[in-house]
Amino acid sequence: FLLTLMPFTFIKFFYAPWIEAESRKRAPRELPPETKDHVIITSYDPVTVALIERLEDHRIDYVLVVDDFKRALELYDEGVKVAVGDVDDPETYRRLRADSAALVVAADRDEINTNVAFTVRELSERVPIITTADSPYSQDILTMAGSTKVLQIYNILGRCLAAWTVGGDCRANVISRFDELIIAEFPAMGTPLVGKTLAESRLREHFGVAVVGLWERGKFMVPNADSLIQRTSVLVLAGSEKSLAAYDDVYAFYHICRLTADPVVIVGSGRVGDTIVERFKERGSPYLVIEKNPKRLQDEKHYVLGDAADIRTLQKAWIEKAPAALVTTHDDATNIYLTKYFRSLRPEMQILSRANLDRNVSTLHRAGADFVMSYASLGANAIFNFLKNEDTWMLAEGLNIFRLKTPASLAGKVLADSGIRKATDCTVVAIRDGDRMSINPDPQMPIQPGSELILIGTDEGERRFLKAFEA
């Protein structure tokens, strides 16, 4: 009888309490009193997953609030730093040291985000709160609830897709501004640049602009002097407003202006599609929107009612002449399907697509998309920018322009000997020293201590830079 009873006694009074104690260490309800400058995240979705990756890359402490203990343990096992608590309970934020936090992130439904903002403000008026908003009507409500910044990711996504679309006039398309530095894209098709290497183009010598990247069917490449400009290449240019104007004066003449008179096709008139339409109206770019839901039609002149998978609908939208198509539905499977279909119909058309999940970005490229913008990456990038109080932009999916204080290991070195491009595949497009910014700096220019480097590179390139020079 004792031999039978002893195992159960051991399990109940020793093993089970030990397991529970270990579990609570993995998913605590409270952070240590000395915790500060951390980020509190109140939901786990594609945006916050991408944000957590960025925080880990930059060695910024964070904690994810999870109300279910079992779910918290599962996320802990996946490598996520979690704490158990209810997002609508002030005690949760007291235990998580919200008054000492660097930021609270609420990226759930608008109603839940409003609740989070009110609850955190009960505890602290100081901590910054950033919330996402699905509806444009929620911005004022979230601000009144205590949100420091309200982020409309759909609006950002629509503006980015519109910026990368060939259309409007025939000049270099500005996709980002960084003080005096301008980043623009220009399709090489139809210009004398096709068939030349970057060294042969002599763009820096003639105009003062630098080719900091080449896009080839959605693949970004860091160029070198021997990189060949092909018919399908899209040049990513960096320069001042004056230098880009000089470039346009010569090469805009060769651009395929006959295409820009035909409307760009936009699939879907949701929040992203509507933002693109507004941008096209501002630019004076012709467009046609394909929409299945008749209730969303705004005017017959610019809308085609029907299914984008139906060739008859596409013919009504002038698919055979359209210079570009933007696929903006909220379903990744549909976007992949339509991207592949459009590519089979028009091999030379520019196709831009939206991805809701990061894992589908590469699939959309394989399906034929020239450019893909991820809702999750854009949202995470915008939140991280707010946290760092920096103007860092995502130029395209996985391609960022970012600035960093000059690391001590680079101070005093000339740019040519710094090894930045070799080690990271990032390009230094400007150096700010006090109030002076040097755009496309001379390779023999010394990097001054205390200056700021402004770089363009991929997400992986930024990680390499942080590892190589910031450690």
Short mmCIF file of C-alpha atoms in Angstrom, two decimals:
data_model
loop_
_atom_site.label_atom_id
_atom_site.label_comp_id
_atom_site.label_asym_id
_atom_site.label_seq_id
_atom_site.Cartn_x
_atom_site.Cartn_y
_atom_site.Cartn_z
CA PHE A 1 0.00 0.00 0.00
CA LEU A 2 2.83 2.42 0.88
CA LEU A 3 4.70 1.58 -2.33
CA THR A 4 1.53 2.37 -4.29
CA LEU A 5 0.84 5.58 -2.38
CA MET A 6 4.34 7.06 -2.44
CA PRO A 7 4.52 7.93 -6.19
CA PHE A 8 1.19 9.77 -6.03
CA THR A 9 2.26 11.61 -2.89
CA PHE A 10 5.53 12.62 -4.53
CA ILE A 11 3.74 13.85 -7.66
CA LYS A 12 1.10 15.83 -5.75
CA PHE A 13 3.26 17.50 -3.11
CA PHE A 14 6.66 17.78 -4.80
CA TYR A 15 6.69 17.25 -8.59
CA ALA A 16 3.48 19.10 -9.51
CA PRO A 17 4.33 22.22 -7.43
CA TRP A 18 7.82 22.24 -8.93
CA ILE A 19 6.39 22.06 -12.47
CA GLU A 20 3.95 24.87 -11.69
CA ALA A 21 6.73 27.02 -10.25
CA GLU A 22 8.87 26.45 -13.34
CA SER A 23 5.92 27.32 -15.58
CA ARG A 24 5.34 30.57 -13.72
CA LYS A 25 8.98 31.49 -14.23
CA ARG A 26 8.46 31.02 -17.96
CA ALA A 27 5.24 33.07 -17.99
CA PRO A 28 5.42 35.52 -15.08
CA ARG A 29 2.70 37.92 -13.99
CA GLU A 30 5.16 40.57 -12.83
CA LEU A 31 8.46 42.06 -14.01
CA PRO A 32 11.35 42.88 -11.67
CA PRO A 33 11.11 46.32 -10.00
CA GLU A 34 14.27 47.55 -11.76
CA THR A 35 12.79 46.94 -15.25
CA LYS A 36 12.75 50.07 -17.43
CA ASP A 37 12.90 51.29 -21.05
CA HIS A 38 11.07 48.17 -22.23
CA VAL A 39 8.24 47.83 -24.75
CA ILE A 40 4.87 46.42 -23.65
CA ILE A 41 2.93 44.72 -26.47
CA THR A 42 -0.73 43.88 -25.93
CA SER A 43 -1.48 41.60 -28.90
CA TYR A 44 0.23 38.95 -31.00
CA ASP A 45 -0.44 39.33 -34.72
CA PRO A 46 1.60 39.66 -37.94
CA VAL A 47 2.50 43.29 -37.17
CA THR A 48 3.74 42.62 -33.63
CA VAL A 49 5.53 39.43 -34.71
CA ALA A 50 7.56 41.53 -37.18
CA LEU A 51 8.04 44.20 -34.50
CA ILE A 52 9.40 41.66 -32.00
CA GLU A 53 12.00 40.56 -34.56
CA ARG A 54 13.18 44.16 -34.95
CA LEU A 55 13.31 44.71 -31.19
CA GLU A 56 15.41 41.57 -30.77
CA ASP A 57 17.76 42.65 -33.59
CA HIS A 58 18.34 45.97 -31.82
CA ARG A 59 18.56 44.34 -28.36
CA ILE A 60 15.56 46.24 -26.99
CA ASP A 61 13.73 44.56 -24.12
CA TYR A 62 10.02 43.85 -24.52
CA VAL A 63 7.18 41.84 -23.01
CA LEU A 64 4.03 40.48 -24.65
CA VAL A 65 0.86 40.47 -22.54
CA VAL A 66 -1.14 37.23 -22.89
CA ASP A 67 -4.34 36.56 -20.93
CA ASP A 68 -4.27 32.76 -21.30
CA PHE A 69 -1.63 30.94 -19.24
CA LYS A 70 -1.43 27.94 -21.59
CA ARG A 71 -1.04 30.17 -24.64
CA ALA A 72 1.67 32.12 -22.81
CA LEU A 73 3.67 28.92 -22.25
CA GLU A 74 3.34 28.01 -25.93
CA LEU A 75 4.68 31.41 -27.00
CA TYR A 76 7.49 31.18 -24.44
CA ASP A 77 8.54 27.86 -25.96
CA GLU A 78 8.64 29.62 -29.33
CA GLY A 79 11.11 32.14 -27.90
CA VAL A 80 8.72 35.04 -27.16
CA LYS A 81 9.08 36.98 -23.89
CA VAL A 82 5.62 36.81 -22.32
CA ALA A 83 3.76 37.83 -19.19
CA VAL A 84 0.30 36.72 -18.11
CA GLY A 85 -2.33 39.39 -17.59
CA ASP A 86 -5.51 41.03 -18.86
CA VAL A 87 -5.02 43.98 -21.20
CA ASP A 88 -7.98 45.82 -19.65
CA ASP A 89 -6.73 45.55 -16.06
CA PRO A 90 -4.67 48.46 -14.64
CA GLU A 91 -2.99 46.02 -12.28
CA THR A 92 -1.45 44.23 -15.28
CA TYR A 93 0.40 47.38 -16.34
CA ARG A 94 1.39 48.16 -12.76
CA ARG A 95 3.02 44.73 -12.45
CA LEU A 96 4.68 45.17 -15.86
CA ARG A 97 6.22 48.51 -14.81
CA ALA A 98 4.37 50.53 -17.46
CA ASP A 99 5.36 53.78 -15.75
CA SER A 100 9.01 52.96 -16.59
CA ALA A 101 8.35 51.56 -20.08
CA ALA A 102 9.61 53.14 -23.28
CA LEU A 103 6.39 52.36 -25.20
CA VAL A 104 3.05 50.55 -25.03
CA VAL A 105 1.90 49.02 -28.34
CA ALA A 106 -1.78 48.24 -28.94
CA ALA A 107 -2.35 46.66 -32.36
CA ASP A 108 -5.68 44.86 -31.89
CA ARG A 109 -9.20 45.92 -32.93
CA ASP A 110 -9.99 49.61 -32.56
CA GLU A 111 -12.34 48.94 -29.62
CA ILE A 112 -9.73 46.92 -27.72
CA ASN A 113 -7.02 49.48 -28.48
CA THR A 114 -9.25 52.22 -27.06
CA ASN A 115 -9.70 50.17 -23.90
CA VAL A 116 -5.94 49.61 -23.59
CA ALA A 117 -5.20 53.34 -23.99
CA PHE A 118 -7.73 54.27 -21.29
CA THR A 119 -6.43 51.56 -18.94
CA VAL A 120 -2.75 52.51 -19.30
CA ARG A 121 -3.58 56.18 -18.79
CA GLU A 122 -5.13 55.28 -15.42
CA LEU A 123 -1.66 54.25 -14.32
CA SER A 124 0.64 56.61 -16.20
CA GLU A 125 0.27 59.85 -18.13
CA ARG A 126 3.92 59.74 -19.15
CA VAL A 127 4.40 56.50 -21.07
CA PRO A 128 3.98 56.83 -24.87
CA ILE A 129 1.17 54.72 -26.35
CA ILE A 130 0.96 53.85 -30.03
CA THR A 131 -2.24 52.28 -31.37
CA THR A 132 -3.27 51.02 -34.78
CA ALA A 133 -6.59 52.01 -36.33
CA ASP A 134 -8.53 50.04 -38.90
CA SER A 135 -11.18 52.71 -39.38
CA PRO A 136 -10.30 56.33 -40.22
CA TYR A 137 -13.11 57.38 -37.87
CA SER A 138 -11.29 55.81 -34.91
CA GLN A 139 -8.36 58.21 -34.96
CA ASP A 140 -10.01 60.94 -32.87
CA ILE A 141 -11.47 58.42 -30.41
CA LEU A 142 -8.11 56.73 -29.86
CA THR A 143 -6.42 60.10 -29.40
CA MET A 144 -9.02 61.16 -26.82
CA ALA A 145 -8.54 57.81 -25.04
CA GLY A 146 -4.87 58.66 -24.50
CA SER A 147 -3.02 57.33 -27.52
CA THR A 148 0.15 59.30 -28.24
CA LYS A 149 0.14 58.26 -31.91
CA VAL A 150 -2.52 56.55 -34.01
CA LEU A 151 -1.19 54.49 -36.89
CA GLN A 152 -3.28 53.80 -40.00
CA ILE A 153 -1.24 51.06 -41.64
CA TYR A 154 -3.63 50.66 -44.56
CA ASN A 155 -3.03 54.29 -45.46
CA ILE A 156 0.76 53.86 -45.32
CA LEU A 157 0.53 50.70 -47.43
CA GLY A 158 -1.57 52.43 -50.10
CA ARG A 159 0.80 55.39 -50.31
CA CYS A 160 3.83 53.10 -50.66
CA LEU A 161 2.26 51.06 -53.45
CA ALA A 162 1.20 54.22 -55.27
CA ALA A 163 4.72 55.66 -54.98
CA TRP A 164 6.28 52.64 -56.69
CA THR A 165 3.80 52.60 -59.58
CA VAL A 166 4.93 53.68 -63.02
CA GLY A 167 2.53 56.37 -64.18
CA GLY A 168 1.82 60.08 -64.24
CA ASP A 169 4.68 62.01 -65.78
CA CYS A 170 7.92 60.60 -67.13
CA ARG A 171 10.25 61.90 -64.44
CA ALA A 172 12.02 59.97 -61.69
CA ASN A 173 9.40 58.89 -59.17
CA VAL A 174 10.24 60.19 -55.68
CA ILE A 175 9.57 57.42 -53.16
CA SER A 176 11.14 58.96 -50.05
CA ARG A 177 12.67 62.15 -48.67
CA PHE A 178 15.19 62.37 -45.87
CA ASP A 179 15.81 66.06 -45.18
CA GLU A 180 17.72 67.23 -48.29
CA LEU A 181 18.28 63.64 -49.47
CA ILE A 182 15.78 62.32 -52.04
CA ILE A 183 15.33 58.67 -52.98
CA ALA A 184 13.68 58.02 -56.34
CA GLU A 185 13.11 55.16 -58.75
CA PHE A 186 13.40 55.28 -62.52
CA PRO A 187 12.73 52.41 -64.98
CA ALA A 188 15.64 52.08 -67.39
CA MET A 189 13.41 50.71 -70.16
CA GLY A 190 13.63 52.84 -73.32
CA THR A 191 16.65 54.90 -72.22
CA PRO A 192 20.26 54.88 -73.50
CA LEU A 193 21.27 53.47 -70.10
CA VAL A 194 20.14 49.98 -71.13
CA GLY A 195 23.13 47.78 -71.91
CA LYS A 196 25.61 49.95 -70.00
CA THR A 197 27.37 49.21 -66.74
CA LEU A 198 27.06 51.70 -63.90
CA ALA A 199 30.66 52.79 -64.50
CA GLU A 200 29.86 53.48 -68.16
CA SER A 201 26.72 55.44 -67.29
CA ARG A 202 28.77 58.03 -65.34
CA LEU A 203 25.64 59.23 -63.55
CA ARG A 204 27.51 60.38 -60.45
CA GLU A 205 30.01 62.39 -62.49
CA HIS A 206 27.43 63.99 -64.79
CA PHE A 207 24.52 64.61 -62.43
CA GLY A 208 25.66 63.96 -58.85
CA VAL A 209 23.17 61.12 -58.37
CA ALA A 210 24.13 57.68 -57.11
CA VAL A 211 22.56 54.39 -58.13
CA VAL A 212 22.19 52.76 -54.72
CA GLY A 213 20.14 49.80 -55.86
CA LEU A 214 18.80 47.85 -58.82
CA TRP A 215 15.43 46.10 -58.89
CA GLU A 216 15.08 43.14 -61.22
CA ARG A 217 11.61 41.57 -61.11
CA GLY A 218 11.21 42.23 -57.41
CA LYS A 219 14.77 41.28 -56.46
CA PHE A 220 16.86 44.06 -54.97
CA MET A 221 20.57 44.05 -55.73
CA VAL A 222 23.34 46.21 -54.31
CA PRO A 223 25.15 47.38 -57.46
CA ASN A 224 28.82 47.80 -58.19
CA ALA A 225 30.68 49.51 -61.00
CA ASP A 226 30.31 46.46 -63.27
CA SER A 227 26.56 45.98 -62.69
CA LEU A 228 24.76 45.87 -66.03
CA ILE A 229 21.62 47.98 -66.53
CA GLN A 230 19.08 45.81 -68.34
CA ARG A 231 15.79 46.57 -70.05
CA THR A 232 13.79 45.43 -67.03
CA SER A 233 16.00 47.21 -64.46
CA VAL A 234 14.55 49.83 -62.13
CA LEU A 235 17.22 52.18 -60.80
CA VAL A 236 17.02 53.33 -57.18
CA LEU A 237 18.61 56.79 -57.21
CA ALA A 238 19.83 58.93 -54.33
CA GLY A 239 20.64 62.60 -54.64
CA SER A 240 19.61 66.16 -53.94
CA GLU A 241 16.61 67.81 -55.55
CA LYS A 242 18.93 69.73 -57.85
CA SER A 243 20.87 66.66 -59.00
CA LEU A 244 17.71 64.63 -59.66
CA ALA A 245 16.23 67.53 -61.64
CA ALA A 246 19.36 67.57 -63.79
CA TYR A 247 19.02 63.80 -64.31
CA ASP A 248 15.36 64.20 -65.32
CA ASP A 249 16.22 66.93 -67.82
CA VAL A 250 18.22 64.37 -69.79
CA TYR A 251 16.57 60.98 -69.24
CA ALA A 252 12.89 61.79 -68.71
CA PHE A 253 12.71 62.44 -72.47
CA TYR A 254 13.47 58.78 -73.18
CA HIS A 255 10.94 57.39 -70.71
CA ILE A 256 8.05 55.46 -72.21
CA CYS A 257 5.58 58.34 -72.06
CA ARG A 258 3.13 56.62 -74.39
CA LEU A 259 2.35 54.14 -71.63
CA THR A 260 1.48 56.76 -69.04
CA ALA A 261 -1.55 57.94 -71.03
CA ASP A 262 -3.20 54.55 -70.37
CA PRO A 263 -4.84 53.87 -67.00
CA VAL A 264 -3.22 51.81 -64.27
CA VAL A 265 -5.37 48.87 -63.12
CA ILE A 266 -6.18 48.69 -59.39
CA VAL A 267 -7.78 45.47 -58.11
CA GLY A 268 -9.94 46.13 -55.05
CA SER A 269 -11.42 49.33 -53.65
CA GLY A 270 -10.93 48.70 -49.94
CA ARG A 271 -8.93 50.98 -47.66
CA VAL A 272 -5.65 50.31 -49.48
CA GLY A 273 -7.19 50.71 -52.93
CA ASP A 274 -8.94 53.94 -51.94
CA THR A 275 -5.65 55.40 -50.67
CA ILE A 276 -3.96 54.54 -53.97
CA VAL A 277 -6.81 56.23 -55.85
CA GLU A 278 -6.36 59.41 -53.80
CA ARG A 279 -2.63 59.46 -54.54
CA PHE A 280 -3.23 58.93 -58.25
CA LYS A 281 -5.71 61.82 -58.25
CA GLU A 282 -3.07 64.06 -56.67
CA ARG A 283 -0.50 62.99 -59.27
CA GLY A 284 -2.91 63.22 -62.17
CA SER A 285 -2.30 59.57 -63.06
CA PRO A 286 -5.09 57.78 -64.98
CA TYR A 287 -6.51 54.67 -63.29
CA LEU A 288 -9.30 52.10 -63.39
CA VAL A 289 -10.48 50.16 -60.33
CA ILE A 290 -11.84 46.61 -60.65
CA GLU A 291 -14.37 45.87 -57.89
CA LYS A 292 -16.80 42.97 -57.38
CA ASN A 293 -18.99 44.71 -54.81
CA PRO A 294 -21.36 47.20 -56.51
CA LYS A 295 -21.86 49.06 -53.21
CA ARG A 296 -18.23 50.20 -53.30
CA LEU A 297 -18.40 51.82 -56.73
CA GLN A 298 -17.79 55.56 -56.51
CA ASP A 299 -18.06 56.67 -60.12
CA GLU A 300 -18.58 54.82 -63.40
CA LYS A 301 -15.76 56.64 -65.16
CA HIS A 302 -12.98 55.11 -63.04
CA TYR A 303 -14.57 51.84 -61.88
CA VAL A 304 -15.19 48.51 -63.59
CA LEU A 305 -17.66 46.15 -61.94
CA GLY A 306 -16.65 42.49 -62.14
CA ASP A 307 -14.19 39.76 -61.19
CA ALA A 308 -10.51 40.44 -61.89
CA ALA A 309 -10.08 36.76 -62.77
CA ASP A 310 -12.55 37.18 -65.68
CA ILE A 311 -10.81 38.13 -68.92
CA ARG A 312 -13.90 40.11 -70.02
CA THR A 313 -13.63 42.30 -66.93
CA LEU A 314 -9.93 42.81 -67.57
CA GLN A 315 -10.60 43.80 -71.16
CA LYS A 316 -13.03 46.46 -69.93
CA ALA A 317 -10.20 47.70 -67.69
CA TRP A 318 -7.84 47.94 -70.70
CA ILE A 319 -5.50 45.30 -69.33
CA GLU A 320 -3.78 44.95 -72.70
CA LYS A 321 -2.55 48.57 -72.54
CA ALA A 322 -2.20 49.23 -68.81
CA PRO A 323 1.38 50.15 -67.81
CA ALA A 324 0.90 48.64 -64.34
CA ALA A 325 -1.48 46.68 -62.12
CA LEU A 326 -1.85 46.87 -58.35
CA VAL A 327 -3.33 43.83 -56.58
CA THR A 328 -4.63 45.04 -53.21
CA THR A 329 -7.15 42.50 -51.88
CA HIS A 330 -6.98 41.50 -48.22
CA ASP A 331 -6.50 37.81 -49.09
CA ASP A 332 -2.96 36.66 -49.91
CA ALA A 333 -4.12 33.58 -51.82
CA THR A 334 -6.22 35.79 -54.12
CA ASN A 335 -3.30 38.18 -54.60
CA ILE A 336 -0.97 35.33 -55.55
CA TYR A 337 -3.55 33.91 -57.98
CA LEU A 338 -4.20 37.26 -59.69
CA THR A 339 -0.50 38.16 -59.82
CA LYS A 340 0.29 34.93 -61.65
CA TYR A 341 -2.68 35.45 -63.99
CA PHE A 342 -1.70 39.03 -64.86
CA ARG A 343 1.92 38.04 -65.43
CA SER A 344 0.82 35.35 -67.91
CA LEU A 345 -1.32 37.90 -69.76
CA ARG A 346 1.23 40.74 -69.77
CA PRO A 347 4.87 39.62 -69.30
CA GLU A 348 6.17 43.22 -69.52
CA MET A 349 3.59 44.87 -67.24
CA GLN A 350 4.66 46.26 -63.89
CA ILE A 351 2.80 44.34 -61.16
CA LEU A 352 2.67 45.47 -57.55
CA SER A 353 1.01 43.39 -54.87
CA ARG A 354 0.04 43.60 -51.24
CA ALA A 355 0.98 40.87 -48.77
CA ASN A 356 -0.75 40.57 -45.44
CA LEU A 357 1.71 38.00 -44.05
CA ASP A 358 5.48 38.22 -44.40
CA ARG A 359 5.74 34.56 -45.32
CA ASN A 360 3.83 35.21 -48.59
CA VAL A 361 6.18 37.94 -49.84
CA SER A 362 8.56 35.51 -51.57
CA THR A 363 5.63 33.56 -53.04
CA LEU A 364 4.22 36.74 -54.61
CA HIS A 365 7.62 37.48 -56.13
CA ARG A 366 7.74 33.98 -57.58
CA ALA A 367 4.24 34.47 -58.96
CA GLY A 368 5.55 37.43 -60.95
CA ALA A 369 5.16 40.55 -58.80
CA ASP A 370 7.74 43.26 -59.41
CA PHE A 371 7.16 44.85 -56.01
CA VAL A 372 5.51 43.51 -52.88
CA MET A 373 4.67 45.52 -49.79
CA SER A 374 3.85 43.68 -46.57
CA TYR A 375 1.22 45.02 -44.19
CA ALA A 376 3.06 43.41 -41.28
CA SER A 377 6.50 44.80 -42.14
CA LEU A 378 5.20 48.30 -42.78
CA GLY A 379 3.34 48.36 -39.47
CA ALA A 380 6.33 47.05 -37.52
CA ASN A 381 8.64 49.54 -39.24
CA ALA A 382 6.35 52.47 -38.40
CA ILE A 383 6.05 51.43 -34.73
CA PHE A 384 9.82 50.96 -34.43
CA ASN A 385 10.40 54.40 -35.98
CA PHE A 386 8.13 55.95 -33.36
CA LEU A 387 9.99 54.14 -30.59
CA LYS A 388 13.40 55.34 -31.82
CA ASN A 389 12.06 58.78 -32.77
CA GLU A 390 13.82 58.42 -36.09
CA ASP A 391 12.86 58.95 -39.70
CA THR A 392 13.48 55.47 -41.03
CA TRP A 393 11.53 54.43 -44.10
CA MET A 394 10.78 51.19 -45.78
CA LEU A 395 11.33 51.95 -49.46
CA ALA A 396 10.03 48.56 -50.56
CA GLU A 397 9.55 45.22 -48.89
CA GLY A 398 12.76 44.41 -47.07
CA LEU A 399 14.54 47.58 -48.27
CA ASN A 400 14.98 50.41 -45.77
CA ILE A 401 16.66 53.75 -45.46
CA PHE A 402 17.90 54.18 -41.90
CA ARG A 403 20.30 56.32 -39.91
CA LEU A 404 22.69 55.37 -37.15
CA LYS A 405 25.23 57.19 -35.01
CA THR A 406 28.74 56.60 -36.32
CA PRO A 407 30.15 53.63 -34.40
CA ALA A 408 33.47 54.19 -32.64
CA SER A 409 35.08 51.52 -34.86
CA LEU A 410 34.35 53.62 -37.98
CA ALA A 411 35.25 57.08 -36.64
CA GLY A 412 38.20 58.57 -38.51
CA LYS A 413 38.16 56.03 -41.34
CA VAL A 414 37.58 57.07 -44.93
CA LEU A 415 34.42 55.69 -46.47
CA ALA A 416 36.28 53.62 -49.06
CA ASP A 417 38.22 51.77 -46.35
CA SER A 418 35.33 51.34 -43.93
CA GLY A 419 34.25 47.95 -45.34
CA ILE A 420 30.57 48.83 -44.80
CA ARG A 421 29.33 47.66 -48.17
CA LYS A 422 31.45 44.50 -48.19
CA ALA A 423 30.39 43.48 -44.68
CA THR A 424 26.73 44.49 -44.81
CA ASP A 425 25.61 45.13 -48.42
CA CYS A 426 24.41 48.53 -47.17
CA THR A 427 25.23 51.76 -49.00
CA VAL A 428 26.06 55.04 -47.26
CA VAL A 429 24.00 57.64 -49.16
CA ALA A 430 24.66 60.58 -46.86
CA ILE A 431 26.61 61.63 -43.79
CA ARG A 432 25.29 64.27 -41.41
CA ASP A 433 27.85 66.12 -39.31
CA GLY A 434 26.06 68.66 -37.15
CA ASP A 435 23.88 70.81 -39.42
CA ARG A 436 25.76 69.79 -42.57
CA MET A 437 24.64 66.86 -44.71
CA SER A 438 26.92 65.40 -47.39
CA ILE A 439 24.78 63.61 -49.98
CA ASN A 440 26.55 60.81 -51.88
CA PRO A 441 29.80 61.57 -50.01
CA ASP A 442 33.20 61.23 -51.60
CA PRO A 443 34.61 57.72 -50.97
CA GLN A 444 37.81 59.33 -49.65
CA MET A 445 35.89 61.45 -47.14
CA PRO A 446 36.80 60.68 -43.49
CA ILE A 447 33.91 59.70 -41.22
CA GLN A 448 33.87 62.16 -38.35
CA PRO A 449 33.23 61.05 -34.74
CA GLY A 450 29.75 62.03 -33.57
CA SER A 451 28.34 62.14 -37.11
CA GLU A 452 25.33 60.21 -38.41
CA LEU A 453 25.41 57.69 -41.24
CA ILE A 454 22.37 57.47 -43.49
CA LEU A 455 22.27 54.09 -45.20
CA ILE A 456 20.13 52.10 -47.61
CA GLY A 457 19.99 48.35 -47.26
CA THR A 458 17.89 45.29 -46.74
CA ASP A 459 16.62 44.09 -43.37
CA GLU A 460 19.41 41.51 -43.33
CA GLY A 461 21.95 44.19 -44.24
CA GLU A 462 20.83 46.33 -41.30
CA ARG A 463 21.25 43.33 -38.98
CA ARG A 464 24.76 42.74 -40.33
CA PHE A 465 25.67 46.37 -39.77
CA LEU A 466 24.46 46.27 -36.17
CA LYS A 467 26.38 43.06 -35.57
CA ALA A 468 29.57 44.15 -37.33
CA PHE A 469 29.91 47.73 -36.08
CA GLU A 470 27.56 48.27 -33.14
CA ALA A 471 28.52 45.32 -30.92
#
